[in-house]
Coordinates of C-alpha atoms and ligand atoms in Angstrom, one line a residue:
M29 CA 0.0 0.0 0.0
S30 CA 1.4 3.4 -0.9
K31 CA 2.7 5.6 2.0
Q32 CA 1.1 8.6 0.4
K33 CA -2.3 8.5 2.2
N34 CA -5.4 10.5 1.3
I35 CA -4.4 11.7 -2.1
I36 CA -5.2 10.8 -5.7
R37 CA -3.8 12.0 -9.0
F38 CA -5.3 12.3 -12.4
I39 CA -5.0 14.5 -15.5
L40 CA -7.4 17.3 -16.1
D41 CA -6.9 20.2 -18.6
G42 CA -3.5 18.8 -19.6
K43 CA -2.1 18.8 -16.1
T44 CA -1.5 16.2 -13.5
L45 CA -3.7 17.3 -10.5
E46 CA -3.4 16.0 -7.0
V47 CA -6.5 16.0 -4.8
A48 CA -6.1 15.6 -1.1
F49 CA -9.2 14.4 0.8
G50 CA -10.1 15.6 4.2
E51 CA -11.3 18.6 6.3
K52 CA -8.8 21.0 4.9
S53 CA -9.9 20.5 1.3
G54 CA -13.5 19.8 2.2
I55 CA -13.4 16.9 -0.3
S56 CA -14.8 13.6 0.9
P57 CA -13.8 10.3 -0.8
D58 CA -17.4 9.6 -1.7
I59 CA -17.9 12.8 -3.7
S60 CA -19.0 12.0 -7.2
L61 CA -16.8 12.9 -10.2
L62 CA -19.7 15.0 -11.4
H63 CA -19.8 17.2 -8.3
Y64 CA -16.0 17.4 -8.1
L65 CA -15.8 18.6 -11.7
R66 CA -18.4 21.3 -11.2
Q67 CA -16.6 22.5 -8.1
A68 CA -13.4 22.6 -10.1
G69 CA -15.1 24.9 -12.6
H70 CA -16.1 22.4 -15.3
K71 CA -19.6 23.7 -15.4
S72 CA -20.3 22.0 -18.7
V73 CA -20.8 18.8 -16.8
K74 CA -24.5 18.9 -15.9
E75 CA -26.6 17.0 -13.4
G76 CA -29.9 15.7 -14.8
C77 CA -31.0 12.6 -13.1
G78 CA -28.1 11.5 -10.9
E79 CA -28.7 7.9 -11.7
G80 CA -27.2 7.2 -15.1
D81 CA -30.3 7.7 -17.2
C82 CA -30.0 11.0 -18.9
G83 CA -26.3 11.4 -20.0
A84 CA -26.1 15.1 -19.1
C85 CA -23.1 14.3 -16.9
T86 CA -21.2 12.4 -19.6
V87 CA -17.4 12.9 -19.6
V88 CA -14.7 10.9 -21.2
I89 CA -11.9 9.1 -19.3
A90 CA -8.7 8.0 -20.9
E91 CA -6.9 5.0 -19.5
T92 CA -3.8 3.4 -20.9
C93 CA -3.8 0.2 -22.7
D94 CA -0.7 -1.2 -24.5
G95 CA 0.9 2.2 -24.3
K96 CA -2.0 4.1 -25.8
P97 CA -4.8 6.1 -24.4
V98 CA -8.2 4.5 -24.6
Y99 CA -11.2 6.9 -24.5
K100 CA -14.4 5.9 -22.7
A101 CA -17.6 7.9 -22.2
I102 CA -19.0 7.4 -18.7
N103 CA -21.7 8.9 -16.5
S104 CA -19.7 11.1 -14.0
C105 CA -22.7 11.0 -11.6
L106 CA -22.0 7.3 -10.9
V107 CA -18.3 7.6 -10.4
L108 CA -16.7 8.2 -7.0
L109 CA -13.7 10.5 -7.3
P110 CA -11.1 8.0 -6.1
M111 CA -12.1 5.7 -9.0
I112 CA -10.5 8.0 -11.5
H113 CA -7.1 7.9 -9.9
G114 CA -4.6 7.4 -12.7
C115 CA -7.0 8.4 -15.5
Q116 CA -7.2 11.5 -17.8
I117 CA -10.6 13.3 -17.5
I118 CA -11.9 15.1 -20.5
T119 CA -15.0 17.3 -20.4
A120 CA -16.7 19.5 -22.9
D121 CA -14.8 22.4 -21.2
S122 CA -11.5 20.7 -22.2
L123 CA -12.2 20.3 -25.9
S124 CA -11.6 23.6 -27.6
E125 CA -8.1 24.8 -28.5
D126 CA -6.6 28.1 -28.0
K127 CA -5.1 29.4 -31.3
D128 CA -3.7 32.9 -31.3
G129 CA -5.9 33.9 -28.4
Q130 CA -9.0 32.5 -30.1
A131 CA -10.9 29.5 -28.9
V132 CA -11.2 27.0 -31.8
L133 CA -14.0 24.4 -31.5
H134 CA -13.1 20.7 -31.6
P135 CA -14.2 19.1 -34.9
V136 CA -17.0 17.3 -32.9
Q137 CA -18.3 20.6 -31.5
K138 CA -18.1 22.2 -34.9
A139 CA -20.0 19.3 -36.5
L140 CA -22.8 19.8 -34.0
V141 CA -22.9 23.5 -34.6
D142 CA -23.0 23.0 -38.4
H143 CA -25.9 20.6 -38.1
H144 CA -27.9 22.8 -35.6
G145 CA -27.7 20.0 -33.1
S146 CA -28.4 22.0 -30.0
Q147 CA -31.3 24.1 -28.7
C148 CA -31.6 24.8 -25.0
G149 CA -28.1 23.2 -24.6
Y150 CA -28.6 21.3 -21.4
C151 CA -27.9 18.0 -22.9
T152 CA -25.3 19.3 -25.3
P153 CA -22.0 18.9 -23.4
G154 CA -22.9 15.3 -22.6
I155 CA -23.8 14.6 -26.2
V156 CA -20.6 16.2 -27.3
M157 CA -18.6 13.9 -25.0
S158 CA -20.4 10.8 -26.3
M159 CA -19.6 12.0 -29.9
F160 CA -16.0 12.7 -28.9
S161 CA -15.5 9.2 -27.6
L162 CA -17.1 7.8 -30.9
W163 CA -14.8 10.1 -32.9
K164 CA -11.8 8.8 -31.0
S165 CA -12.7 5.1 -31.5
V166 CA -14.6 4.5 -34.7
Q167 CA -13.4 5.6 -38.1
H168 CA -16.6 5.3 -40.1
P169 CA -19.5 5.0 -37.8
T170 CA -22.7 3.6 -39.3
E171 CA -26.1 5.0 -38.2
S172 CA -26.7 2.0 -36.0
I173 CA -23.3 2.4 -34.2
I174 CA -24.1 6.2 -33.7
K175 CA -27.5 5.4 -32.3
R176 CA -26.0 2.8 -30.0
R177 CA -23.4 5.2 -28.8
L178 CA -25.9 8.0 -28.2
A179 CA -28.6 5.9 -26.6
G180 CA -27.5 7.1 -23.1
N181 CA -28.0 10.8 -23.9
L182 CA -31.4 12.2 -23.7
C183 CA -32.3 15.4 -25.5
R184 CA -35.7 17.0 -24.8
C185 CA -35.8 19.7 -27.4
T186 CA -33.5 19.4 -30.5
G187 CA -34.5 15.9 -31.6
Y188 CA -31.9 13.4 -32.5
Q189 CA -31.6 13.6 -36.3
P190 CA -29.3 16.7 -36.4
I191 CA -27.1 15.0 -33.8
I192 CA -26.9 11.8 -35.7
D193 CA -26.2 13.7 -38.9
A194 CA -23.4 15.6 -37.2
S195 CA -21.9 12.3 -36.0
K196 CA -22.1 10.9 -39.6
Q197 CA -20.1 13.7 -41.1
F198 CA -17.0 13.6 -38.9
P199 CA -14.2 14.0 -41.4
A200 CA -12.6 10.5 -41.5
T201 CA -9.1 11.8 -42.3
L202 CA -8.9 14.5 -39.7
R203 CA -8.7 12.5 -36.5
Q204 CA -5.8 14.5 -35.1
D205 CA -6.5 16.8 -32.2
K206 CA -4.6 18.2 -29.2
F207 CA -5.3 14.9 -27.3
S208 CA -3.6 12.8 -30.0
E209 CA -0.7 15.2 -30.2
Q210 CA -0.2 14.9 -26.4
A211 CA -1.0 11.1 -26.2
K212 CA 2.6 9.9 -25.6
E213 CA 3.1 12.5 -22.8
T214 CA -0.3 11.6 -21.3
V215 CA 0.5 7.9 -21.2
R216 CA 3.8 8.6 -19.6
S217 CA 2.2 10.8 -16.9
L218 CA -0.6 8.2 -16.2
E219 CA 2.0 5.4 -15.9
L220 CA 4.0 7.6 -13.5
I221 CA 0.9 8.2 -11.3
Y222 CA 0.4 4.4 -11.0
K223 CA 4.1 3.9 -10.4
E224 CA 4.2 6.4 -7.6
I225 CA 0.8 5.7 -6.1
P226 CA -0.4 2.2 -7.1
S227 CA -2.9 1.7 -4.4
L228 CA -5.1 4.0 -2.4
D229 CA -5.8 4.0 1.3
I230 CA -7.9 7.0 2.2
E231 CA -9.1 7.9 5.6
A232 CA -11.0 11.2 5.5
S233 CA -14.4 12.8 6.4
G234 CA -15.3 9.7 8.4
I235 CA -14.8 7.4 5.4
R236 CA -12.2 4.7 4.8
Y237 CA -11.6 4.0 1.1
F238 CA -9.3 1.3 -0.2
R239 CA -8.4 1.0 -3.9
P240 CA -5.9 -1.8 -4.1
A241 CA -3.7 -2.4 -7.2
S242 CA -3.5 -6.2 -6.8
L243 CA -5.9 -9.1 -6.0
K244 CA -3.6 -10.2 -3.2
E245 CA -4.0 -6.8 -1.5
A246 CA -7.7 -6.7 -2.2
L247 CA -8.2 -10.1 -0.5
K248 CA -6.1 -9.0 2.5
I249 CA -8.3 -5.9 2.9
R250 CA -11.4 -8.1 2.4
R251 CA -10.3 -10.3 5.4
N252 CA -9.4 -7.3 7.6
F253 CA -12.3 -5.0 6.7
S254 CA -15.1 -7.4 5.8
E255 CA -17.6 -4.6 6.5
A256 CA -16.2 -2.5 3.7
V257 CA -18.7 -2.3 0.8
V258 CA -17.2 -3.8 -2.4
I259 CA -17.5 -1.6 -5.5
N260 CA -16.5 -2.5 -9.0
G261 CA -18.1 -0.2 -11.6
A262 CA -20.3 1.2 -8.8
T263 CA -23.3 1.6 -11.1
D264 CA -25.6 -0.1 -8.6
I265 CA -24.0 1.3 -5.4
A266 CA -23.8 4.9 -6.7
V267 CA -27.5 5.0 -7.5
Q268 CA -28.1 3.9 -3.9
L269 CA -25.8 6.7 -2.7
N270 CA -27.3 9.4 -4.9
K271 CA -31.0 8.4 -4.8
H272 CA -31.5 6.4 -1.6
K273 CA -29.0 8.5 0.3
I274 CA -27.5 5.4 2.0
K275 CA -24.4 6.1 4.1
I276 CA -21.3 4.0 3.5
S277 CA -18.4 4.3 5.9
S278 CA -15.9 2.0 4.2
Y279 CA -15.3 1.0 0.6
L280 CA -13.2 -1.7 -1.1
D281 CA -12.9 -0.4 -4.7
L282 CA -11.9 -3.1 -7.2
S283 CA -11.7 -0.8 -10.2
G284 CA -7.9 -0.7 -10.1
L285 CA -7.5 -4.5 -10.4
I286 CA -6.1 -4.7 -13.9
E287 CA -5.4 -8.4 -13.4
L288 CA -9.2 -9.1 -13.2
K289 CA -10.0 -7.1 -16.4
Y290 CA -9.5 -9.8 -19.0
S291 CA -11.3 -12.2 -21.2
K292 CA -9.7 -15.5 -22.2
L293 CA -11.1 -17.7 -25.0
Q294 CA -10.6 -21.4 -24.4
D295 CA -11.5 -24.4 -26.6
H296 CA -15.0 -24.9 -25.1
S297 CA -15.5 -21.8 -22.9
I298 CA -14.8 -18.2 -22.4
E299 CA -13.4 -16.9 -19.1
F300 CA -13.8 -13.4 -17.8
G301 CA -12.1 -11.6 -14.9
S302 CA -14.9 -10.2 -12.7
C303 CA -13.7 -6.6 -13.2
I304 CA -13.8 -6.5 -17.0
T305 CA -16.4 -4.0 -18.2
I306 CA -19.7 -5.2 -19.8
E307 CA -18.7 -3.3 -22.9
E308 CA -15.4 -5.1 -23.2
M309 CA -17.2 -8.4 -22.5
G310 CA -19.6 -7.6 -25.4
V311 CA -16.6 -7.2 -27.8
A312 CA -15.1 -10.5 -26.6
V313 CA -18.3 -12.5 -27.2
K314 CA -19.7 -10.9 -30.4
S315 CA -18.8 -13.7 -32.8
K316 CA -18.5 -16.6 -30.3
F317 CA -21.7 -16.2 -28.3
P318 CA -24.3 -14.1 -30.2
A319 CA -27.0 -14.6 -27.6
L320 CA -24.9 -13.0 -24.9
Y321 CA -23.8 -10.3 -27.2
E322 CA -27.5 -9.5 -28.0
M323 CA -28.2 -9.2 -24.2
I324 CA -25.2 -7.0 -23.7
S325 CA -26.3 -4.7 -26.6
V326 CA -29.5 -3.8 -24.6
F327 CA -27.7 -3.5 -21.3
G328 CA -28.0 0.1 -20.0
S329 CA -26.2 2.5 -22.3
H330 CA -22.7 2.8 -23.7
Q331 CA -21.7 4.9 -20.7
I332 CA -23.1 2.4 -18.2
R333 CA -21.5 -0.6 -20.1
N334 CA -18.1 1.2 -19.8
L335 CA -18.4 1.2 -16.0
A336 CA -20.6 -1.8 -15.1
T337 CA -19.0 -5.3 -14.7
P338 CA -20.2 -8.9 -14.7
G339 CA -18.8 -9.2 -11.1
G340 CA -21.2 -6.4 -10.1
N341 CA -24.1 -7.9 -12.0
I342 CA -23.6 -11.3 -10.2
G343 CA -22.7 -9.7 -6.9
S344 CA -26.0 -7.7 -6.9
A345 CA -27.9 -10.9 -7.4
S346 CA -30.9 -8.9 -8.6
P347 CA -33.9 -10.8 -9.9
I348 CA -33.6 -8.6 -13.0
G349 CA -29.9 -8.7 -13.5
D350 CA -29.7 -9.1 -17.3
L351 CA -26.7 -11.4 -17.6
L352 CA -28.0 -13.9 -15.1
P353 CA -30.7 -15.9 -16.8
L354 CA -28.6 -16.5 -19.9
M355 CA -25.5 -17.3 -17.9
I356 CA -27.4 -19.7 -15.7
A357 CA -29.0 -21.3 -18.8
A358 CA -25.5 -21.7 -20.3
S359 CA -24.2 -23.4 -17.1
A360 CA -21.8 -20.6 -16.3
R361 CA -19.5 -21.1 -13.2
I362 CA -18.0 -18.5 -11.0
E363 CA -14.8 -18.6 -9.0
L364 CA -14.7 -17.1 -5.5
Q365 CA -11.4 -16.4 -3.7
N366 CA -10.3 -15.5 -0.2
E367 CA -6.7 -15.0 1.0
T368 CA -6.0 -18.8 1.1
K369 CA -8.5 -20.6 -1.0
K370 CA -10.4 -20.6 -4.3
R371 CA -13.7 -22.3 -4.8
S372 CA -15.9 -22.6 -7.9
M373 CA -19.6 -23.2 -8.3
L374 CA -22.4 -23.0 -10.8
L375 CA -23.8 -19.5 -10.9
E376 CA -27.2 -21.1 -10.4
E377 CA -26.0 -22.4 -7.0
F378 CA -24.4 -19.1 -6.1
I379 CA -27.6 -17.0 -6.0
T380 CA -29.8 -18.1 -3.2
G381 CA -32.5 -15.4 -2.9
Y382 CA -33.4 -11.7 -3.4
H383 CA -29.9 -10.1 -3.5
E384 CA -28.6 -13.1 -1.6
T385 CA -25.7 -15.2 -2.5
R386 CA -23.3 -17.9 -1.0
M387 CA -20.4 -15.4 -0.9
K388 CA -18.6 -15.4 2.4
P389 CA -17.5 -12.1 4.0
D390 CA -13.8 -12.7 3.2
E391 CA -14.4 -13.7 -0.4
L392 CA -14.5 -11.9 -3.8
I393 CA -15.9 -13.0 -7.1
T394 CA -12.8 -13.3 -9.3
K395 CA -13.8 -15.2 -12.5
I396 CA -16.7 -16.2 -14.6
I397 CA -16.4 -19.1 -16.9
I398 CA -19.1 -19.6 -19.6
P399 CA -19.3 -22.7 -21.8
L400 CA -19.5 -21.7 -25.4
P401 CA -22.5 -22.9 -27.5
T402 CA -21.7 -26.0 -29.6
N403 CA -23.3 -27.3 -32.9
A404 CA -25.7 -29.3 -30.7
T405 CA -26.8 -26.3 -28.6
L406 CA -29.5 -23.8 -29.2
I407 CA -29.2 -20.8 -27.0
R408 CA -31.2 -17.6 -26.9
S409 CA -31.7 -14.5 -24.8
Y410 CA -34.7 -12.2 -24.5
K411 CA -35.3 -8.9 -22.7
I412 CA -38.6 -7.1 -22.3
S413 CA -38.4 -3.6 -20.9
R414 CA -40.6 -0.6 -21.2
R415 CA -38.1 1.0 -23.5
K416 CA -35.4 -0.5 -25.5
D417 CA -32.4 1.5 -24.3
V418 CA -31.3 2.3 -20.8
D419 CA -34.0 0.4 -19.1
I420 CA -33.9 -2.6 -16.8
S421 CA -35.9 -5.7 -17.6
T422 CA -39.5 -6.3 -16.8
V423 CA -39.0 -9.9 -17.8
S424 CA -35.9 -11.5 -19.2
A425 CA -35.0 -15.0 -20.3
G426 CA -32.2 -17.3 -21.3
F427 CA -32.9 -20.6 -23.0
C428 CA -30.4 -23.3 -23.6
F429 CA -31.4 -26.5 -25.4
E430 CA -29.1 -29.5 -26.2
L431 CA -30.2 -31.7 -29.0
D432 CA -29.2 -35.3 -29.8
Q433 CA -28.6 -36.4 -33.4
E434 CA -32.2 -37.1 -34.0
G435 CA -33.2 -33.6 -32.9
K436 CA -34.6 -34.7 -29.5
L437 CA -33.8 -32.7 -26.4
Q438 CA -31.1 -34.1 -24.2
S439 CA -31.4 -31.1 -21.8
A440 CA -33.5 -27.9 -21.6
K441 CA -32.8 -25.0 -19.4
L442 CA -35.4 -22.2 -19.4
V443 CA -34.3 -19.4 -17.0
F444 CA -36.4 -16.3 -16.4
G445 CA -35.6 -13.0 -14.7
G446 CA -38.3 -10.8 -13.2
M447 CA -40.6 -13.7 -12.3
A448 CA -39.5 -14.3 -8.7
A449 CA -37.1 -13.0 -6.0
M450 CA -34.2 -14.3 -8.1
P451 CA -33.6 -15.7 -11.6
V452 CA -35.5 -19.0 -11.7
R453 CA -35.8 -22.0 -13.9
A454 CA -39.2 -23.2 -15.3
S455 CA -38.6 -26.8 -14.1
A456 CA -42.0 -28.3 -15.1
A457 CA -41.7 -26.9 -18.6
E458 CA -38.1 -28.1 -18.9
K459 CA -39.2 -31.6 -17.8
H460 CA -42.1 -31.6 -20.3
L461 CA -39.7 -30.9 -23.2
L462 CA -37.1 -33.5 -22.3
H463 CA -36.6 -36.2 -25.0
K464 CA -39.1 -34.4 -27.3
S465 CA -38.4 -32.4 -30.5
L466 CA -38.8 -28.7 -30.5
T467 CA -42.0 -28.6 -32.5
R468 CA -44.4 -25.7 -32.3
Q469 CA -46.9 -27.9 -30.4
N470 CA -44.4 -29.2 -27.8
I471 CA -43.1 -25.7 -27.2
R472 CA -46.6 -24.3 -26.9
E473 CA -47.5 -26.9 -24.3
A474 CA -44.3 -26.0 -22.4
A475 CA -45.2 -22.3 -22.6
E476 CA -48.5 -22.9 -20.9
M477 CA -46.6 -24.6 -18.1
V478 CA -44.3 -21.6 -17.8
Y479 CA -47.5 -19.5 -17.4
A480 CA -48.8 -21.7 -14.6
E481 CA -45.4 -22.2 -12.9
F482 CA -44.6 -18.7 -11.6
N483 CA -46.2 -16.4 -9.1
P484 CA -44.5 -13.1 -9.8
I485 CA -45.2 -9.8 -8.1
S486 CA -47.1 -6.8 -9.6
D487 CA -45.1 -3.6 -9.5
A488 CA -44.7 -0.3 -11.4
R489 CA -43.2 -2.2 -14.3
A490 CA -45.9 -4.8 -14.9
S491 CA -48.7 -6.7 -13.2
A492 CA -48.2 -10.3 -12.2
E493 CA -50.5 -11.4 -15.0
S494 CA -48.5 -9.4 -17.6
R495 CA -45.3 -11.0 -16.4
R496 CA -46.8 -14.5 -16.7
L497 CA -48.0 -13.7 -20.2
L498 CA -44.7 -12.2 -21.2
A499 CA -42.7 -15.2 -19.9
R500 CA -45.1 -17.6 -21.8
N501 CA -44.9 -15.6 -25.0
L502 CA -41.1 -15.5 -25.0
L503 CA -41.1 -19.2 -25.2
I504 CA -43.8 -19.2 -27.9
S505 CA -41.8 -16.7 -29.8
F506 CA -38.7 -18.9 -29.6
G507 CA -40.8 -21.8 -30.9
E508 CA -42.2 -19.7 -33.8
D509 CA -38.7 -18.6 -34.8
H510 CA -37.3 -22.1 -34.5
N511 CA -40.0 -23.6 -36.7
K512 CA -40.1 -20.9 -39.4
Ligands
LIG25 C1 -28.8 3.7 -15.8 C2 -28.6 2.3 -15.4 C3 -28.9 1.3 -16.3 C4 -28.7 -0.1 -16.0 N1 -29.1 -1.0 -16.9 C5 -29.0 -2.3 -16.6 C6 -29.4 -3.3 -17.5 O1 -29.8 -3.0 -18.6 N2 -29.2 -4.6 -17.1 C7 -28.7 -4.9 -15.9 O2 -28.7 -6.1 -15.6 N3 -28.3 -4.0 -15.0 C8 -28.4 -2.7 -15.3 N4 -28.0 -1.8 -14.4 C9 -27.5 -2.2 -13.1 C10 -26.0 -2.3 -13.1 O3 -25.4 -1.5 -14.0 C11 -25.5 -3.7 -13.2 O4 -26.0 -4.5 -12.2 C12 -24.0 -3.9 -13.2 O5 -23.6 -5.1 -13.7 C13 -23.4 -3.7 -11.9 O6 -22.0 -3.8 -12.0 P1 -21.0 -2.8 -11.2 O7 -19.6 -3.3 -11.4 O8 -21.3 -1.4 -11.6 O9 -21.5 -3.1 -9.7 P2 -21.3 -2.3 -8.4 O10 -22.3 -1.3 -8.2 O11 -19.8 -2.0 -8.2 O12 -21.5 -3.5 -7.4 C14 -22.8 -4.2 -7.3 C15 -22.8 -5.2 -6.2 O13 -21.9 -6.3 -6.5 C16 -20.9 -6.4 -5.5 N5 -19.7 -6.8 -6.2 C17 -19.2 -6.1 -7.3 N6 -18.1 -6.8 -7.7 C18 -17.9 -7.8 -6.9 C19 -16.8 -8.8 -6.8 N7 -15.9 -8.9 -7.7 N8 -16.9 -9.7 -5.8 C20 -17.9 -9.6 -4.9 N9 -18.9 -8.7 -4.9 C21 -18.9 -7.8 -5.9 C22 -20.9 -5.1 -4.8 O14 -20.5 -5.3 -3.4 C23 -22.4 -4.7 -4.9 O15 -23.1 -5.3 -3.9 C24 -28.2 -0.4 -14.7 C25 -27.8 0.6 -13.9 C26 -28.0 1.9 -14.2 C27 -27.5 3.0 -13.2
LIG26 S1 -26.9 13.1 -14.3 FE1 -28.2 11.8 -15.6 S2 -26.8 10.3 -16.2 FE2 -25.7 11.4 -14.8
LIG27 S1 -30.9 20.8 -26.6 FE1 -32.4 21.0 -25.0 S2 -32.3 19.0 -24.0 FE2 -31.1 18.8 -25.8

């Protein structure tokens, strides 16, 4: 653990800044990046919802990967300031360049002006930052990529077409800006920050905040401070802080554990470190596991996916965690680790109830291993939400069927989210399908069993009856597609 307590460093406006937490500075370790940036004069960063839904607070962080900066749009309202230790922060205030005493707009800003992409302007800095991250990472964005990248930014008055048009006309050949000119220097400075202060141990404003740089350190902290709340991307926890005003007095932040941010393709499975982002997970599974990729495509927004992790989705054990039904259907396993031991179990066995798991107080989720579909497997995912983007599920499902050479079912797993206190299997329907073919008739019979099998709750999203019908219809819809 670094001896330099209570400070973090990051790059803002081209300079390495050091923030000291405590009474003297008045900055507490649980301040959001959004509020810090506004206090630091970056007033372009707006607060809309404070829960990741509107995108008004979007900023871009640059992290180093293989000696290059990688730019990611994130919701600054969901990020605790210590999480950005060792990153570069770019806001709409940082974009323009000073040339001969004149502020010259960044090409992204100019494109938006040229296409009349702003009216009242409240959403504009957030939209500009989403466009900036797109400009930095995709040479020729198609309309569908642009829409996907802007799905997390709401605009109440301009309408989206001018913004999409502006994003389409980025000059492909002109991807140089002051950030690319300074990239080498930026990477050097970020690496130096990590070299000088690899781990954080902050004790200020009545809060203890650990951000270890290695799993070994993290597990030691977990043993000694088991009451510390584990955060990874913090997209679940930060909403509770901002909206439900929960008080947390100690944190164990895993966002610095580079060793758990990986994906590894094996012969019959794909393995993920629990701290990889959902966005990176999507890139890794796109061709190997389309059903998982489809689910990830409708997971939150680009900004949320750049923060959220599978470790957090599993750790939350929410009945509507979107990755869970499909991963359970695919027989995914997780690995848990404490300082001395590792153990592995099926994800299905790990979740025991409403936000309840078998994790012990000294353990962390370290790995997720998902078997890949084979030629004999049919695997599908479904999500029903009130709107397509940035919405959590009303009902979700993951189906996995294994067929023998005659097309009869050797195994069937039908897993539903939103139907009970935790993701659950429709066991009667599964049993009914066993050793049968996937004909329309057989599937319809099983779908009626799905309807009868669950006793979901009614809430603001849907009544119990709607949920039952939705679950039934998802299976029917699979049957119709399969027998087309
Ligand atoms: C606007 C918005 C949209 C969203 N959309 C979706 C969506 O479409 N689908 C969906 O499923 N979810 C969605 N979510 C919820 C959330 O993003 C996901 O649950 C996400 O996967 C949480 O990951 P995280 O790393 O941010 O979790 P965190 O908030 O960091 O942690 C969540 C929980 O997991 C525990 N935890 C995290 N990592 C570990 C670990 N390695 N070991 C042990 N425990 C751990 C934490 O202690 C905490 O209890 C959304 C959230 C927001 C704010
Ligand atoms: S303030 Fe709405 S997403 Fe952050
Ligand atoms: S320009 Fe007014 S909300 Fe987008």
